[in-house]
Amino acid sequence: GRKSGPRLIIAGAPASGKGTQCELIRARYGVVHLSTGDMLRAAVSAGTDVGRRAKDYMDSGRLVPDDVIIGIVKERLDSPDCAEAGWLLDGFPRTLAQAEALAEVGISADCFIFLNVPDEVLVERVVGRRTDPVTGKIYHMTFSPPDDEEILKRLEQRSDDTEEKVKVRLGQFHANVEAVRGSYADIAVEVDGTMRPEEVSTMIMKSIDAVLT
Ligand code: AP5
C-alpha cells in the first residue's frame, strides 16, 4: 500500500466551488486542507507581517506577490501532518512561478483537479456566497441557504465578494490559468463545475480513486 496520504491540487476560477468540494474531499480522504485564501485571511485578521503585506492586494481582488505566499505554503507542506495524512492544496499554485517553486523543492502531486465553470455563472455565485464564522461552512443565499434561523443570522459576506471585485479576480485568474494547467498536464482532470455540488463531488472522487489505486 501507500506509505503516505494522497497529494491533491484543486484549481478553478473564483467561486468555481473549490472550498465547497474541499470540505467533501477532506471528509472522505482525511487529507489536510490547505486553502491559501483562508491562510491569508487569517494572517490579515491576526495582523501578522504576511497579513500586512497581503491586505491591500486581497481587498482589491489582485493576487498577492508570489514571495508573500510561496514560503508559507512550502513550510506548511513540510509539516508531519501533511506528510502522513496527505494534503489538498486549494488556491495554490495560482501562477507559473508558484508551480515552479513547488517543483524546485521536489513537491509533486497525484492529481490536479480543474473545476470548469463559465464566467457568467461565477458572478452570481460570488454575490450570493455567505460563510458561517462559527463552523467555516460555505452557503449560498439562493442555491444552498441554511435552514437554521440562528445560522442565517450570523452569516458573513467576504469583502472581496462584490461584482466589481470579482471582475478583477477573474482577470487575474484568466491571465494565469493556462500556465498553471500546463504545469500539471500529465496529472490533470477537468470536471464540469456547473453541476450540483454532489454531482461534482462524485466526478472528482472517481478521478481521485482512479489515480490512487
Ligand atoms: P481565495 O480565497 O482562494 O478565493 P478564490 O479563488 O477567489 O475562490 P473562492 O474562495 O472565492 O471560491 P471557491 O472556488 O472556493 O468557491 P466556493 O466553494 O466558496 O483567494 C482570495 C484572495 O486571496 C485572492 O484574490 C488573492 O488576493 C489571495 N490569494 C489566495 N491564494 C493566492 C495565491 N496562491 N497567490 C496569490 N494570491 C492568493 O463556492 C462559491 C459559492 O458558490 C458559494 O456560495 C457556494 O455555496 C456556491 N457553490 C459552490 N458549488 C456550487 C455548485 N456546484 N452549484 C451552485 N452553487 C455552488
Short mmCIF file of C-alpha atoms and ligand atoms in Angstrom, two decimals:
data_model
loop_
_atom_site.label_atom_id
_atom_site.label_comp_id
_atom_site.label_asym_id
_atom_site.label_seq_id
_atom_site.Cartn_x
_atom_site.Cartn_y
_atom_site.Cartn_z
CA GLY A 1 0.00 0.00 0.00
CA ARG A 2 0.84 3.69 0.00
CA LYS A 3 3.20 4.98 2.69
CA SER A 4 1.64 8.44 2.77
CA GLY A 5 -1.69 10.08 2.04
CA PRO A 6 -2.89 11.48 -1.29
CA ARG A 7 -1.41 14.72 -2.59
CA LEU A 8 -4.10 16.71 -4.38
CA ILE A 9 -4.41 20.12 -6.03
CA ILE A 10 -7.77 21.72 -6.81
CA ALA A 11 -7.94 24.70 -9.14
CA GLY A 12 -10.63 26.80 -10.74
CA ALA A 13 -11.89 30.35 -11.06
CA PRO A 14 -13.07 32.43 -8.09
CA ALA A 15 -16.31 30.85 -6.75
CA SER A 16 -15.99 27.81 -9.00
CA GLY A 17 -16.68 25.67 -5.90
CA LYS A 18 -13.18 24.80 -4.66
CA GLY A 19 -13.94 25.38 -0.97
CA THR A 20 -17.26 23.51 -1.20
CA GLN A 21 -15.60 20.48 -2.80
CA CYS A 22 -12.61 20.56 -0.44
CA GLU A 23 -14.90 20.01 2.55
CA LEU A 24 -16.22 16.82 0.92
CA ILE A 25 -12.79 15.62 -0.26
CA ARG A 26 -11.28 16.10 3.19
CA ALA A 27 -14.15 14.21 4.84
CA ARG A 28 -13.60 11.25 2.53
CA TYR A 29 -9.79 11.03 2.24
CA GLY A 30 -8.69 12.55 5.57
CA VAL A 31 -6.23 14.88 3.87
CA VAL A 32 -5.07 18.21 5.32
CA HIS A 33 -6.96 21.02 3.53
CA LEU A 34 -4.70 23.97 2.77
CA SER A 35 -6.56 26.98 1.37
CA THR A 36 -4.18 29.85 0.68
CA GLY A 37 -7.14 32.26 0.68
CA ASP A 38 -8.11 31.09 4.21
CA MET A 39 -4.48 31.22 5.36
CA LEU A 40 -4.09 34.77 4.05
CA ARG A 41 -7.40 35.95 5.54
CA ALA A 42 -6.31 34.51 8.91
CA ALA A 43 -2.97 36.34 8.60
CA VAL A 44 -4.77 39.60 7.80
CA SER A 45 -7.09 39.35 10.80
CA ALA A 46 -4.21 38.35 13.09
CA GLY A 47 -2.22 41.34 11.83
CA THR A 48 0.94 39.33 11.09
CA ASP A 49 3.71 40.53 8.79
CA VAL A 50 2.34 38.39 5.95
CA GLY A 51 -1.15 39.76 6.62
CA ARG A 52 0.05 43.36 6.42
CA ARG A 53 1.78 42.65 3.11
CA ALA A 54 -1.24 40.82 1.67
CA LYS A 55 -4.13 43.02 2.77
CA ASP A 56 -4.27 45.67 0.03
CA TYR A 57 -3.89 43.11 -2.74
CA MET A 58 -6.70 40.95 -1.37
CA ASP A 59 -9.02 43.89 -0.78
CA SER A 60 -8.73 44.93 -4.41
CA GLY A 61 -9.06 41.39 -5.83
CA ARG A 62 -5.47 41.13 -7.04
CA LEU A 63 -3.14 38.20 -6.35
CA VAL A 64 -0.67 38.76 -3.54
CA PRO A 65 3.00 38.76 -4.67
CA ASP A 66 4.46 35.27 -5.17
CA ASP A 67 7.15 35.76 -2.50
CA VAL A 68 4.49 36.51 0.14
CA ILE A 69 2.68 33.21 -0.36
CA ILE A 70 5.25 30.65 -1.59
CA GLY A 71 7.22 30.45 1.67
CA ILE A 72 4.13 29.82 3.80
CA VAL A 73 2.88 27.00 1.59
CA LYS A 74 6.25 25.24 1.40
CA GLU A 75 6.60 25.42 5.18
CA ARG A 76 3.09 24.05 5.73
CA LEU A 77 3.54 21.14 3.28
CA ASP A 78 6.72 20.22 5.12
CA SER A 79 4.89 19.57 8.40
CA PRO A 80 4.42 15.99 9.70
CA ASP A 81 0.61 16.01 9.46
CA CYS A 82 0.75 16.73 5.72
CA ALA A 83 3.38 14.07 5.14
CA GLU A 84 1.30 11.48 6.95
CA ALA A 85 -2.32 12.25 6.02
CA GLY A 86 -1.63 13.74 2.60
CA TRP A 87 -2.76 17.20 1.52
CA LEU A 88 -5.23 19.10 -0.60
CA LEU A 89 -3.96 22.41 -1.99
CA ASP A 90 -6.82 24.85 -2.63
CA GLY A 91 -5.97 28.10 -4.43
CA PHE A 92 -2.28 27.30 -4.91
CA PRO A 93 -0.36 27.24 -7.22
CA ARG A 94 -2.08 30.13 -8.97
CA THR A 95 0.84 31.39 -11.08
CA LEU A 96 3.61 29.74 -13.09
CA ALA A 97 6.17 30.96 -10.53
CA GLN A 98 4.22 29.25 -7.73
CA ALA A 99 4.06 25.96 -9.68
CA GLU A 100 7.78 26.17 -10.41
CA ALA A 101 8.56 26.87 -6.75
CA LEU A 102 6.89 23.59 -5.74
CA ALA A 103 8.63 21.62 -8.48
CA GLU A 104 12.01 23.08 -7.48
CA VAL A 105 11.77 21.64 -3.98
CA GLY A 106 10.56 18.29 -5.32
CA ILE A 107 6.90 18.60 -4.28
CA SER A 108 4.67 16.80 -6.78
CA ALA A 109 1.01 15.83 -6.68
CA ASP A 110 -1.00 12.72 -7.56
CA CYS A 111 -3.91 14.57 -9.14
CA PHE A 112 -4.68 18.10 -10.37
CA ILE A 113 -8.43 18.73 -10.42
CA PHE A 114 -9.69 21.62 -12.52
CA LEU A 115 -13.24 22.86 -11.92
CA ASN A 116 -14.59 24.31 -15.14
CA VAL A 117 -17.29 26.98 -14.68
CA PRO A 118 -18.07 29.80 -17.16
CA ASP A 119 -17.64 33.42 -16.01
CA GLU A 120 -21.39 34.26 -16.21
CA VAL A 121 -22.18 31.62 -13.59
CA LEU A 122 -19.36 32.76 -11.29
CA VAL A 123 -20.61 36.30 -10.70
CA GLU A 124 -23.95 35.05 -9.34
CA ARG A 125 -22.15 32.55 -7.10
CA VAL A 126 -19.87 35.25 -5.70
CA VAL A 127 -22.52 37.78 -4.78
CA GLY A 128 -24.75 35.17 -3.09
CA ARG A 129 -21.99 33.50 -1.09
CA ARG A 130 -22.03 33.68 2.73
CA THR A 131 -19.80 31.98 5.31
CA ASP A 132 -20.61 30.80 8.82
CA PRO A 133 -17.90 32.29 11.07
CA VAL A 134 -18.51 29.59 13.69
CA THR A 135 -18.20 26.44 11.55
CA GLY A 136 -16.49 27.84 8.44
CA LYS A 137 -19.21 26.27 6.31
CA ILE A 138 -19.94 27.91 2.95
CA TYR A 139 -23.53 28.75 1.95
CA HIS A 140 -25.29 30.43 -0.96
CA MET A 141 -28.37 32.60 -0.39
CA THR A 142 -30.10 31.17 -3.48
CA PHE A 143 -28.52 27.74 -4.09
CA SER A 144 -27.83 26.44 -0.56
CA PRO A 145 -29.21 28.66 2.22
CA PRO A 146 -29.04 27.34 5.80
CA ASP A 147 -32.36 26.06 7.21
CA ASP A 148 -31.41 27.13 10.74
CA GLU A 149 -32.52 30.66 11.69
CA GLU A 150 -29.58 31.08 14.14
CA ILE A 151 -27.02 30.25 11.45
CA LEU A 152 -28.74 32.54 8.95
CA LYS A 153 -28.41 35.50 11.35
CA ARG A 154 -24.66 35.09 11.89
CA LEU A 155 -23.62 34.55 8.24
CA GLU A 156 -20.89 36.84 6.90
CA GLN A 157 -20.02 38.10 3.42
CA ARG A 158 -16.41 38.42 2.25
CA SER A 159 -15.28 41.97 1.46
CA ASP A 160 -13.96 40.89 -1.96
CA ASP A 161 -17.28 39.27 -2.94
CA THR A 162 -18.67 42.22 -4.89
CA GLU A 163 -19.49 42.29 -8.59
CA GLU A 164 -16.77 44.91 -9.15
CA LYS A 165 -14.02 42.99 -7.35
CA VAL A 166 -14.90 39.65 -8.87
CA LYS A 167 -14.13 41.17 -12.28
CA VAL A 168 -10.60 41.95 -11.11
CA ARG A 169 -10.29 38.45 -9.61
CA LEU A 170 -11.48 36.85 -12.87
CA GLY A 171 -8.95 38.90 -14.83
CA GLN A 172 -6.12 37.65 -12.60
CA PHE A 173 -7.40 34.10 -12.95
CA HIS A 174 -7.55 34.19 -16.77
CA ALA A 175 -4.09 35.73 -17.02
CA ASN A 176 -2.52 32.78 -15.17
CA VAL A 177 -4.69 29.69 -15.57
CA GLU A 178 -3.20 28.27 -18.77
CA ALA A 179 0.36 28.42 -17.42
CA VAL A 180 -0.69 26.66 -14.23
CA ARG A 181 -2.69 23.98 -16.05
CA GLY A 182 0.24 23.45 -18.38
CA SER A 183 2.46 22.65 -15.41
CA TYR A 184 0.21 19.71 -14.44
CA ALA A 185 -0.99 18.46 -17.82
CA ASP A 186 0.15 14.90 -17.05
CA ILE A 187 -1.97 14.55 -13.89
CA ALA A 188 -4.86 16.88 -14.78
CA VAL A 189 -8.55 16.03 -14.60
CA GLU A 190 -11.17 18.51 -15.78
CA VAL A 191 -14.56 18.42 -14.06
CA ASP A 192 -17.73 20.28 -15.08
CA GLY A 193 -18.29 22.54 -12.06
CA THR A 194 -21.76 23.70 -13.13
CA MET A 195 -23.50 20.55 -11.93
CA ARG A 196 -24.95 20.23 -8.42
CA PRO A 197 -22.26 20.04 -5.69
CA GLU A 198 -22.96 16.31 -5.02
CA GLU A 199 -22.62 15.52 -8.72
CA VAL A 200 -19.38 17.49 -8.99
CA SER A 201 -18.11 15.64 -5.95
CA THR A 202 -18.92 12.23 -7.44
CA MET A 203 -16.92 13.06 -10.56
CA ILE A 204 -13.96 14.32 -8.52
CA MET A 205 -13.87 11.28 -6.26
CA LYS A 206 -14.00 8.90 -9.22
CA SER A 207 -10.94 10.65 -10.64
CA ILE A 208 -9.06 10.60 -7.34
CA ASP A 209 -9.86 6.92 -6.73
CA ALA A 210 -8.62 6.08 -10.21
CA VAL A 211 -5.17 7.58 -9.61
CA LEU A 212 -4.83 6.22 -6.08
CA THR A 213 -5.41 2.56 -6.92
P1 AP5 B 1 -9.41 32.60 -2.38
O1 AP5 B 1 -9.97 32.60 -1.02
O2 AP5 B 1 -8.65 31.42 -2.85
O3 AP5 B 1 -10.60 32.94 -3.37
P2 AP5 B 1 -10.99 32.43 -4.83
O4 AP5 B 1 -10.02 31.65 -5.59
O5 AP5 B 1 -11.49 33.65 -5.47
O6 AP5 B 1 -12.01 31.33 -4.55
P3 AP5 B 1 -13.24 31.46 -3.70
O7 AP5 B 1 -12.93 31.16 -2.26
O8 AP5 B 1 -13.90 32.78 -4.00
O9 AP5 B 1 -14.24 30.38 -4.31
P4 AP5 B 1 -14.30 28.80 -4.27
O10 AP5 B 1 -13.85 28.27 -5.57
O11 AP5 B 1 -13.70 28.24 -3.03
O12 AP5 B 1 -15.89 28.63 -4.25
P5 AP5 B 1 -16.90 28.24 -3.06
O13 AP5 B 1 -16.84 26.78 -2.78
O14 AP5 B 1 -16.77 29.18 -1.92
O15 AP5 B 1 -8.47 33.85 -2.59
C1 AP5 B 1 -8.83 35.13 -2.14
C2 AP5 B 1 -7.70 36.12 -2.38
O16 AP5 B 1 -6.52 35.69 -1.67
C3 AP5 B 1 -7.21 36.25 -3.84
O17 AP5 B 1 -7.99 37.18 -4.56
C4 AP5 B 1 -5.76 36.71 -3.63
O18 AP5 B 1 -5.70 38.08 -3.34
C5 AP5 B 1 -5.33 35.93 -2.42
N1 AP5 B 1 -4.69 34.63 -2.76
C6 AP5 B 1 -5.13 33.38 -2.40
N2 AP5 B 1 -4.30 32.43 -2.86
C7 AP5 B 1 -3.29 33.07 -3.53
C8 AP5 B 1 -2.15 32.63 -4.25
N3 AP5 B 1 -1.86 31.32 -4.37
N4 AP5 B 1 -1.37 33.58 -4.83
C9 AP5 B 1 -1.66 34.89 -4.73
N5 AP5 B 1 -2.73 35.38 -4.06
C10 AP5 B 1 -3.55 34.48 -3.47
O19 AP5 B 1 -18.29 28.50 -3.82
C11 AP5 B 1 -18.70 29.81 -4.18
C12 AP5 B 1 -20.24 29.96 -3.98
O20 AP5 B 1 -20.92 29.11 -4.91
C13 AP5 B 1 -20.72 29.53 -2.59
O21 AP5 B 1 -21.77 30.36 -2.18
C14 AP5 B 1 -21.21 28.10 -2.80
O22 AP5 B 1 -22.24 27.75 -1.88
C15 AP5 B 1 -21.70 28.13 -4.24
N6 AP5 B 1 -21.50 26.87 -4.95
C16 AP5 B 1 -20.40 26.04 -4.88
N7 AP5 B 1 -20.55 24.98 -5.68
C17 AP5 B 1 -21.74 25.14 -6.31
C18 AP5 B 1 -22.46 24.37 -7.29
N8 AP5 B 1 -21.96 23.22 -7.79
N9 AP5 B 1 -23.66 24.84 -7.73
C19 AP5 B 1 -24.16 26.01 -7.23
N10 AP5 B 1 -23.55 26.77 -6.30
C20 AP5 B 1 -22.35 26.35 -5.85
#
